[in-house]
Each structure stands twice: as C-alpha cells, then as structure tokens.
CSV table of N, CA and C in Angstrom, one decimal:
chain,number,residue,atom,x,y,z
A,1,MET,N,0.9,-1.2,0.0
A,1,MET,CA,0.0,0.0,0.0
A,1,MET,C,0.9,1.2,0.0
A,2,GLY,N,0.7,2.1,-0.9
A,2,GLY,CA,1.5,3.3,-1.1
A,2,GLY,C,1.0,4.6,-0.4
A,3,ARG,N,-0.4,4.7,-0.3
A,3,ARG,CA,-1.0,5.9,0.3
A,3,ARG,C,-2.3,5.5,0.8
A,4,LEU,N,-2.8,6.3,1.8
A,4,LEU,CA,-4.1,6.2,2.3
A,4,LEU,C,-4.8,7.6,2.3
A,5,THR,N,-6.0,7.6,2.0
A,5,THR,CA,-6.8,8.9,2.1
A,5,THR,C,-7.8,8.7,3.2
A,6,VAL,N,-7.7,9.6,4.2
A,6,VAL,CA,-8.6,9.6,5.4
A,6,VAL,C,-9.6,10.7,5.1
A,7,LEU,N,-10.9,10.3,5.1
A,7,LEU,CA,-12.0,11.2,5.0
A,7,LEU,C,-12.5,11.5,6.4
A,8,TYR,N,-12.4,12.7,6.8
A,8,TYR,CA,-12.8,13.1,8.2
A,8,TYR,C,-13.8,14.2,8.1
A,9,ASP,N,-14.6,14.4,9.2
A,9,ASP,CA,-15.6,15.4,9.3
A,9,ASP,C,-15.0,16.7,9.7
A,10,ALA,N,-14.9,17.7,8.8
A,10,ALA,CA,-14.2,18.9,9.1
A,10,ALA,C,-15.0,19.8,10.0
A,11,ASP,N,-16.3,19.5,10.3
A,11,ASP,CA,-17.1,20.3,11.2
A,11,ASP,C,-17.1,19.6,12.6
A,12,CYS,N,-16.4,18.6,12.8
A,12,CYS,CA,-16.3,17.9,14.1
A,12,CYS,C,-15.0,18.3,14.9
A,13,PRO,N,-15.1,18.9,16.0
A,13,PRO,CA,-13.9,19.3,16.7
A,13,PRO,C,-13.0,18.1,17.0
A,14,LEU,N,-13.6,16.9,17.4
A,14,LEU,CA,-12.8,15.7,17.7
A,14,LEU,C,-12.1,15.3,16.4
A,15,CYS,N,-12.8,15.2,15.3
A,15,CYS,CA,-12.2,14.8,14.0
A,15,CYS,C,-11.1,15.7,13.6
A,16,VAL,N,-11.3,17.0,13.7
A,16,VAL,CA,-10.2,17.9,13.4
A,16,VAL,C,-9.0,17.8,14.3
A,17,HIS,N,-9.2,17.6,15.5
A,17,HIS,CA,-8.1,17.3,16.5
A,17,HIS,C,-7.3,16.1,16.1
A,18,LEU,N,-8.0,15.0,15.7
A,18,LEU,CA,-7.4,13.8,15.3
A,18,LEU,C,-6.7,14.0,14.0
A,19,ARG,N,-7.2,14.8,13.1
A,19,ARG,CA,-6.6,15.1,11.8
A,19,ARG,C,-5.2,15.7,12.1
A,20,HIS,N,-5.2,16.7,13.0
A,20,HIS,CA,-3.9,17.4,13.3
A,20,HIS,C,-2.9,16.5,14.0
A,21,TRP,N,-3.5,15.6,14.8
A,21,TRP,CA,-2.6,14.6,15.5
A,21,TRP,C,-1.9,13.7,14.4
A,22,LEU,N,-2.8,13.2,13.5
A,22,LEU,CA,-2.2,12.3,12.4
A,22,LEU,C,-1.1,13.0,11.6
A,23,LEU,N,-1.3,14.3,11.3
A,23,LEU,CA,-0.4,15.0,10.5
A,23,LEU,C,1.0,15.2,11.3
A,24,ARG,N,0.9,15.2,12.6
A,24,ARG,CA,2.2,15.4,13.4
A,24,ARG,C,2.9,14.1,13.5
A,25,GLN,N,2.4,13.0,13.2
A,25,GLN,CA,3.0,11.7,13.4
A,25,GLN,C,3.9,11.4,12.2
A,26,ARG,N,4.9,10.6,12.5
A,26,ARG,CA,5.8,10.1,11.4
A,26,ARG,C,5.1,9.0,10.7
A,27,GLN,N,4.9,9.2,9.4
A,27,GLN,CA,4.1,8.2,8.6
A,27,GLN,C,4.9,7.3,7.8
A,28,LEU,N,4.6,6.0,8.0
A,28,LEU,CA,5.2,5.0,7.2
A,28,LEU,C,4.5,4.9,5.8
A,29,VAL,N,3.2,5.1,5.9
A,29,VAL,CA,2.4,5.2,4.7
A,29,VAL,C,1.8,6.6,4.7
A,30,PRO,N,2.1,7.4,3.6
A,30,PRO,CA,1.5,8.7,3.6
A,30,PRO,C,0.0,8.8,3.7
A,31,LEU,N,-0.4,9.7,4.5
A,31,LEU,CA,-1.9,10.0,4.7
A,31,LEU,C,-2.3,11.3,4.1
A,32,ASP,N,-3.3,11.2,3.2
A,32,ASP,CA,-3.9,12.4,2.7
A,32,ASP,C,-5.2,12.6,3.4
A,33,LEU,N,-5.4,13.7,4.1
A,33,LEU,CA,-6.6,14.0,4.9
A,33,LEU,C,-7.5,14.9,4.1
A,34,VAL,N,-8.7,14.4,3.8
A,34,VAL,CA,-9.7,15.2,2.9
A,34,VAL,C,-11.0,15.3,3.7
A,35,PRO,N,-11.6,16.5,3.7
A,35,PRO,CA,-12.9,16.6,4.3
A,35,PRO,C,-13.9,15.7,3.7
A,36,ALA,N,-14.6,14.9,4.5
A,36,ALA,CA,-15.7,14.0,4.0
A,36,ALA,C,-16.8,14.8,3.4
A,37,GLY,N,-17.4,14.3,2.4
A,37,GLY,CA,-18.5,15.0,1.7
A,37,GLY,C,-18.1,16.2,0.9
A,38,SER,N,-16.9,16.6,0.8
A,38,SER,CA,-16.4,17.7,0.1
A,38,SER,C,-16.4,17.4,-1.4
A,39,GLN,N,-16.3,18.5,-2.3
A,39,GLN,CA,-16.2,18.3,-3.7
A,39,GLN,C,-14.9,17.4,-4.0
A,40,GLN,N,-13.8,17.7,-3.3
A,40,GLN,CA,-12.6,16.9,-3.5
A,40,GLN,C,-12.8,15.4,-3.2
A,41,ALA,N,-13.5,15.1,-2.1
A,41,ALA,CA,-13.8,13.7,-1.8
A,41,ALA,C,-14.7,13.1,-2.8
A,42,ARG,N,-15.7,13.8,-3.3
A,42,ARG,CA,-16.6,13.3,-4.3
A,42,ARG,C,-15.9,13.1,-5.6
A,43,ARG,N,-15.0,14.0,-6.0
A,43,ARG,CA,-14.2,13.8,-7.2
A,43,ARG,C,-13.2,12.6,-7.1
A,44,LEU,N,-12.6,12.5,-6.0
A,44,LEU,CA,-11.6,11.4,-5.8
A,44,LEU,C,-12.3,10.0,-5.8
A,45,PHE,N,-13.5,10.0,-5.1
A,45,PHE,CA,-14.1,8.7,-4.9
A,45,PHE,C,-15.6,8.8,-5.2
A,46,PRO,N,-15.9,8.9,-6.5
A,46,PRO,CA,-17.3,9.1,-6.9
A,46,PRO,C,-18.3,7.9,-6.5
A,47,ALA,N,-17.7,6.7,-6.3
A,47,ALA,CA,-18.6,5.6,-6.0
A,47,ALA,C,-18.9,5.4,-4.5
A,48,LEU,N,-18.2,6.2,-3.7
A,48,LEU,CA,-18.5,6.1,-2.2
A,48,LEU,C,-19.8,6.7,-1.9
A,49,ASP,N,-20.4,6.2,-0.8
A,49,ASP,CA,-21.6,6.8,-0.2
A,49,ASP,C,-21.1,8.0,0.7
A,50,HIS,N,-21.1,9.2,0.2
A,50,HIS,CA,-20.5,10.3,0.9
A,50,HIS,C,-21.3,10.8,2.1
A,51,THR,N,-22.6,10.5,2.1
A,51,THR,CA,-23.4,10.7,3.3
A,51,THR,C,-22.9,9.8,4.5
A,52,ALA,N,-22.6,8.6,4.1
A,52,ALA,CA,-22.0,7.6,5.2
A,52,ALA,C,-20.7,8.1,5.6
A,53,THR,N,-19.9,8.7,4.8
A,53,THR,CA,-18.5,9.1,5.2
A,53,THR,C,-18.6,10.3,6.2
A,54,LEU,N,-19.7,10.9,6.2
A,54,LEU,CA,-19.9,12.0,7.2
A,54,LEU,C,-20.3,11.4,8.6
A,55,ARG,N,-20.8,10.2,8.6
A,55,ARG,CA,-21.2,9.6,9.9
A,55,ARG,C,-20.1,8.7,10.5
A,56,GLU,N,-19.2,8.2,9.7
A,56,GLU,CA,-18.2,7.3,10.2
A,56,GLU,C,-16.9,7.6,9.4
A,57,ILE,N,-15.8,7.5,10.2
A,57,ILE,CA,-14.5,7.6,9.5
A,57,ILE,C,-14.3,6.6,8.4
A,58,THR,N,-13.8,7.1,7.3
A,58,THR,CA,-13.6,6.2,6.1
A,58,THR,C,-12.2,6.4,5.6
A,59,VAL,N,-11.5,5.4,5.4
A,59,VAL,CA,-10.1,5.5,4.8
A,59,VAL,C,-10.1,4.7,3.5
A,60,VAL,N,-9.5,5.3,2.5
A,60,VAL,CA,-9.4,4.6,1.2
A,60,VAL,C,-8.0,4.4,0.8
A,61,GLY,N,-7.6,3.2,0.5
A,61,GLY,CA,-6.3,2.8,0.0
A,61,GLY,C,-6.1,3.2,-1.4
A,62,ASP,N,-4.8,3.2,-1.8
A,62,ASP,CA,-4.5,3.6,-3.2
A,62,ASP,C,-4.9,2.6,-4.2
A,63,ARG,N,-5.3,1.4,-3.8
A,63,ARG,CA,-5.8,0.4,-4.7
A,63,ARG,C,-7.3,0.2,-4.6
A,64,GLY,N,-8.0,1.1,-4.0
A,64,GLY,CA,-9.4,1.1,-3.9
A,64,GLY,C,-10.0,0.4,-2.6
A,65,GLN,N,-9.1,0.0,-1.7
A,65,GLN,CA,-9.6,-0.7,-0.5
A,65,GLN,C,-10.3,0.4,0.3
A,66,VAL,N,-11.4,0.0,0.9
A,66,VAL,CA,-12.2,0.9,1.8
A,66,VAL,C,-12.3,0.4,3.2
A,67,TYR,N,-11.9,1.2,4.1
A,67,TYR,CA,-12.0,0.8,5.6
A,67,TYR,C,-12.9,1.8,6.2
A,68,ARG,N,-13.8,1.2,7.1
A,68,ARG,CA,-14.7,2.1,7.8
A,68,ARG,C,-14.7,1.7,9.3
A,69,GLU,N,-15.1,2.7,10.1
A,69,GLU,CA,-15.2,2.6,11.6
A,69,GLU,C,-14.0,2.0,12.2
A,70,THR,N,-14.1,0.9,12.9
A,70,THR,CA,-12.9,0.4,13.7
A,70,THR,C,-11.8,0.1,12.8
A,71,SER,N,-12.0,-0.6,11.6
A,71,SER,CA,-10.9,-0.9,10.7
A,71,SER,C,-10.2,0.3,10.2
A,72,ALA,N,-11.0,1.4,10.0
A,72,ALA,CA,-10.4,2.7,9.5
A,72,ALA,C,-9.4,3.2,10.6
A,73,TRP,N,-9.8,3.2,11.8
A,73,TRP,CA,-8.9,3.7,12.9
A,73,TRP,C,-7.6,2.8,13.0
A,74,ILE,N,-7.8,1.5,12.9
A,74,ILE,CA,-6.7,0.6,12.9
A,74,ILE,C,-5.7,0.8,11.8
A,75,VAL,N,-6.2,1.0,10.6
A,75,VAL,CA,-5.4,1.2,9.4
A,75,VAL,C,-4.6,2.6,9.5
A,76,CYS,N,-5.3,3.6,10.1
A,76,CYS,CA,-4.6,4.8,10.3
A,76,CYS,C,-3.4,4.6,11.3
A,77,LEU,N,-3.6,3.9,12.4
A,77,LEU,CA,-2.5,3.6,13.3
A,77,LEU,C,-1.4,2.8,12.6
A,78,TRP,N,-1.8,1.9,11.8
A,78,TRP,CA,-0.9,1.0,11.1
A,78,TRP,C,0.0,1.8,10.2
A,79,ALA,N,-0.5,2.9,9.7
A,79,ALA,CA,0.3,3.8,8.8
A,79,ALA,C,1.4,4.6,9.5
A,80,LEU,N,1.3,4.7,10.8
A,80,LEU,CA,2.2,5.5,11.6
A,80,LEU,C,3.3,4.7,12.2
A,81,ALA,N,4.5,5.3,12.2
A,81,ALA,CA,5.7,4.6,12.6
A,81,ALA,C,5.6,4.2,14.1
A,82,ASP,N,5.2,5.1,14.9
A,82,ASP,CA,5.2,4.8,16.4
A,82,ASP,C,3.9,4.0,16.8
A,83,HIS,N,3.0,3.7,16.0
A,83,HIS,CA,1.8,3.1,16.4
A,83,HIS,C,1.5,1.8,15.6
A,84,ARG,N,2.4,1.4,14.7
A,84,ARG,CA,2.1,0.2,13.9
A,84,ARG,C,1.9,-1.1,14.8
A,85,ALA,N,2.8,-1.2,15.8
A,85,ALA,CA,2.7,-2.4,16.6
A,85,ALA,C,1.3,-2.4,17.4
A,86,LYS,N,0.9,-1.3,17.8
A,86,LYS,CA,-0.4,-1.2,18.5
A,86,LYS,C,-1.5,-1.6,17.5
A,87,ALA,N,-1.4,-1.1,16.3
A,87,ALA,CA,-2.4,-1.5,15.2
A,87,ALA,C,-2.5,-3.0,15.0
A,88,HIS,N,-1.3,-3.6,15.0
A,88,HIS,CA,-1.3,-5.1,14.8
A,88,HIS,C,-2.1,-5.7,16.0
A,89,TRP,N,-1.8,-5.3,17.2
A,89,TRP,CA,-2.5,-5.8,18.4
A,89,TRP,C,-4.0,-5.6,18.3
A,90,LEU,N,-4.4,-4.3,18.0
A,90,LEU,CA,-5.8,-4.0,17.9
A,90,LEU,C,-6.6,-4.8,16.9
A,91,ALA,N,-5.8,-5.4,15.9
A,91,ALA,CA,-6.5,-6.2,14.8
A,91,ALA,C,-6.6,-7.7,15.3
A,92,THR,N,-6.1,-8.0,16.4
A,92,THR,CA,-6.2,-9.4,16.9
A,92,THR,C,-7.5,-9.6,17.7
A,93,PRO,N,-7.9,-10.8,17.9
A,93,PRO,CA,-9.1,-11.1,18.7
A,93,PRO,C,-9.0,-10.5,20.1
A,94,ALA,N,-7.8,-10.4,20.6
A,94,ALA,CA,-7.7,-9.8,22.0
A,94,ALA,C,-7.8,-8.3,21.9
A,95,GLY,N,-7.4,-7.7,20.9
A,95,GLY,CA,-7.4,-6.2,20.8
A,95,GLY,C,-8.7,-5.6,20.2
A,96,GLN,N,-9.4,-6.4,19.4
A,96,GLN,CA,-10.5,-5.8,18.7
A,96,GLN,C,-11.6,-5.3,19.6
A,97,PRO,N,-11.9,-6.0,20.7
A,97,PRO,CA,-13.0,-5.4,21.6
A,97,PRO,C,-12.5,-4.0,22.1
A,98,PHE,N,-11.3,-3.8,22.5
A,98,PHE,CA,-10.8,-2.5,22.9
A,98,PHE,C,-10.9,-1.5,21.8
A,99,ALA,N,-10.6,-1.9,20.6
A,99,ALA,CA,-10.7,-0.9,19.5
A,99,ALA,C,-12.1,-0.5,19.2
A,100,ARG,N,-13.0,-1.5,19.3
A,100,ARG,CA,-14.4,-1.2,19.0
A,100,ARG,C,-15.0,-0.3,20.1
A,101,ILE,N,-14.7,-0.6,21.4
A,101,ILE,CA,-15.2,0.3,22.5
A,101,ILE,C,-14.7,1.7,22.3
A,102,THR,N,-13.4,1.8,21.9
A,102,THR,CA,-12.8,3.1,21.7
A,102,THR,C,-13.6,3.9,20.6
A,103,VAL,N,-13.8,3.2,19.5
A,103,VAL,CA,-14.5,3.9,18.4
A,103,VAL,C,-15.9,4.2,18.8
A,104,LEU,N,-16.6,3.4,19.5
A,104,LEU,CA,-18.0,3.7,20.0
A,104,LEU,C,-18.0,4.9,20.9
A,105,ALA,N,-17.0,4.9,21.8
A,105,ALA,CA,-16.9,6.1,22.8
A,105,ALA,C,-16.7,7.4,22.0
A,106,ALA,N,-15.8,7.3,21.0
A,106,ALA,CA,-15.5,8.5,20.2
A,106,ALA,C,-16.7,9.0,19.5
A,107,ALA,N,-17.5,8.0,18.9
A,107,ALA,CA,-18.7,8.4,18.2
A,107,ALA,C,-19.7,9.0,19.1
A,108,LYS,N,-19.9,8.5,20.3
A,108,LYS,CA,-20.8,9.2,21.3
A,108,LYS,C,-20.4,10.6,21.6
A,109,TRP,N,-19.1,10.8,21.9
A,109,TRP,CA,-18.6,12.1,22.2
A,109,TRP,C,-18.7,13.0,21.0
A,110,ARG,N,-18.5,12.5,19.8
A,110,ARG,CA,-18.6,13.3,18.6
A,110,ARG,C,-20.1,13.8,18.5
A,111,GLU,N,-21.0,12.9,18.7
A,111,GLU,CA,-22.5,13.3,18.6
A,111,GLU,C,-22.8,14.3,19.6
A,112,ALA,N,-22.3,14.2,20.8
A,112,ALA,CA,-22.6,15.2,21.8
A,112,ALA,C,-22.0,16.6,21.5
A,113,LEU,N,-20.8,16.6,20.9
A,113,LEU,CA,-20.2,17.8,20.5
A,113,LEU,C,-20.9,18.6,19.3
A,114,LYS,N,-21.4,17.8,18.4
A,114,LYS,CA,-22.1,18.3,17.2
A,114,LYS,C,-23.4,18.9,17.5
A,115,GLY,N,-24.1,18.3,18.4
A,115,GLY,CA,-25.5,18.8,18.7
A,115,GLY,C,-26.5,18.4,17.7
A,116,PRO,N,-27.8,18.8,17.9
A,116,PRO,CA,-28.8,18.3,17.0
A,116,PRO,C,-28.8,19.1,15.7
A,117,GLY,N,-29.2,18.5,14.6
A,117,GLY,CA,-29.4,19.1,13.3
A,117,GLY,C,-28.1,19.3,12.5
A,118,GLN,N,-27.0,18.7,13.0
A,118,GLN,CA,-25.7,18.8,12.2
A,118,GLN,C,-25.2,17.4,11.8
A,119,GLU,N,-26.1,16.5,11.6
A,119,GLU,CA,-25.7,15.1,11.4
A,119,GLU,C,-25.3,14.8,9.9
A,120,ASP,N,-25.8,15.5,9.0
A,120,ASP,CA,-25.6,15.1,7.6
A,120,ASP,C,-25.4,16.2,6.6
A,121,GLY,N,-24.7,16.0,5.6
A,121,GLY,CA,-24.7,16.8,4.4
A,121,GLY,C,-24.1,18.2,4.5
A,122,HIS,N,-23.4,18.5,5.6
A,122,HIS,CA,-22.9,19.9,5.8
A,122,HIS,C,-21.8,20.2,4.9
A,123,CYS,N,-21.1,19.2,4.3
A,123,CYS,CA,-20.1,19.5,3.3
A,123,CYS,C,-20.5,19.3,1.9
A,124,GLY,N,-21.7,19.0,1.7
A,124,GLY,CA,-22.2,18.6,0.4
A,124,GLY,C,-22.0,19.7,-0.7
A,125,ASP,N,-21.9,21.0,-0.3
A,125,ASP,CA,-21.7,22.0,-1.3
A,125,ASP,C,-20.2,22.2,-1.6
A,126,GLY,N,-19.3,21.4,-1.0
A,126,GLY,CA,-17.9,21.5,-1.3
A,126,GLY,C,-17.2,22.6,-0.6
A,127,HIS,N,-17.8,23.3,0.4
A,127,HIS,CA,-17.2,24.4,1.1
A,127,HIS,C,-16.8,24.1,2.5
A,128,CYS,N,-16.4,22.9,2.7
A,128,CYS,CA,-15.9,22.5,4.1
A,128,CYS,C,-14.6,23.2,4.3
A,129,GLY,N,-14.5,23.9,5.4
A,129,GLY,CA,-13.3,24.5,5.8
A,129,GLY,C,-12.4,23.5,6.6
A,130,VAL,N,-11.2,23.7,6.6
A,130,VAL,CA,-10.3,22.9,7.4
A,130,VAL,C,-9.7,23.8,8.5
A,131,PRO,N,-10.2,23.7,9.7
A,131,PRO,CA,-9.8,24.6,10.8
A,131,PRO,C,-8.3,24.4,11.0
A,132,GLY,N,-7.6,25.4,11.4
A,132,GLY,CA,-6.2,25.3,11.8
A,132,GLY,C,-6.0,24.6,13.1
A,133,PRO,N,-4.7,24.3,13.4
A,133,PRO,CA,-4.5,23.6,14.6
A,133,PRO,C,-4.8,24.4,15.8
A,134,PRO,N,-5.2,23.7,16.9
A,134,PRO,CA,-5.5,24.5,18.1
A,134,PRO,C,-4.4,25.3,18.6
A,135,GLY,N,-4.7,26.4,19.2
A,135,GLY,CA,-3.7,27.3,19.9
A,135,GLY,C,-3.1,28.2,18.9
C-alpha cells in the first residue's frame, strides 16, 4: 500500500483534532486527509456513499480498499511509525474489543459535540473548511 486517504468530518472538533494529530506523526504510509463529503472527496471517490462518510471515519487505500469505523482507525494507526505495533495488536481477537469500544466512545462524544441538526450533508456544497491547529 503506497498511500491512504482519510475522509474526516471537518465540522467535528474531535475529528479535526485527530486530523492534526495524524499530521504530526511520522508516517510509514503517507496519509492524505480530505474533508468528508467535500467536492474533493466526491471527485476522488465518486462511487462512495458520501453521506455515510460524514457519519463514520472512512479510509481509502490507493488500490481502492475501503476501511470504515474500527478498521479505519486501525489502518490509520498502522500507517504511523510509532503506532504500527499497536495497530497489529488491535487487529487481533484480543485487541478488537478494545478498538471497538474506543470507536464507539469517540462516536458518542462526537455526537454530543455536534449537537442536533448537524448530522448530515454539511459538506455537500464543497465548502468544508479545514480549521487550523488549536492554539
């Protein structure tokens, strides 16, 4: 695998924080971070369900592999030099429950941060902004 594209919700503070964290890490596999539902995402991946990419993290490999939810988080960690071993463990039967609980907790927190009425389609016009790093 030569590259991964991470589709993240640019209107979600947690997602944006994790985007910045990923960019600060040493990458063994380059990560391109693209706002989910944006014109760029739709142009790059016309066959994807872009409404679904706004609900759950989606990672696309350079050969068309699509990872969602827990698998997407694990493949992101796998791409990072300092976290590859942890990704291998999270992919095992012993690690998968921990990975799943973590993803579910993040999803609950994300829902609470977004509030009502912001669940879908906010990037559909292609005008998703990418907030700068905190501080």
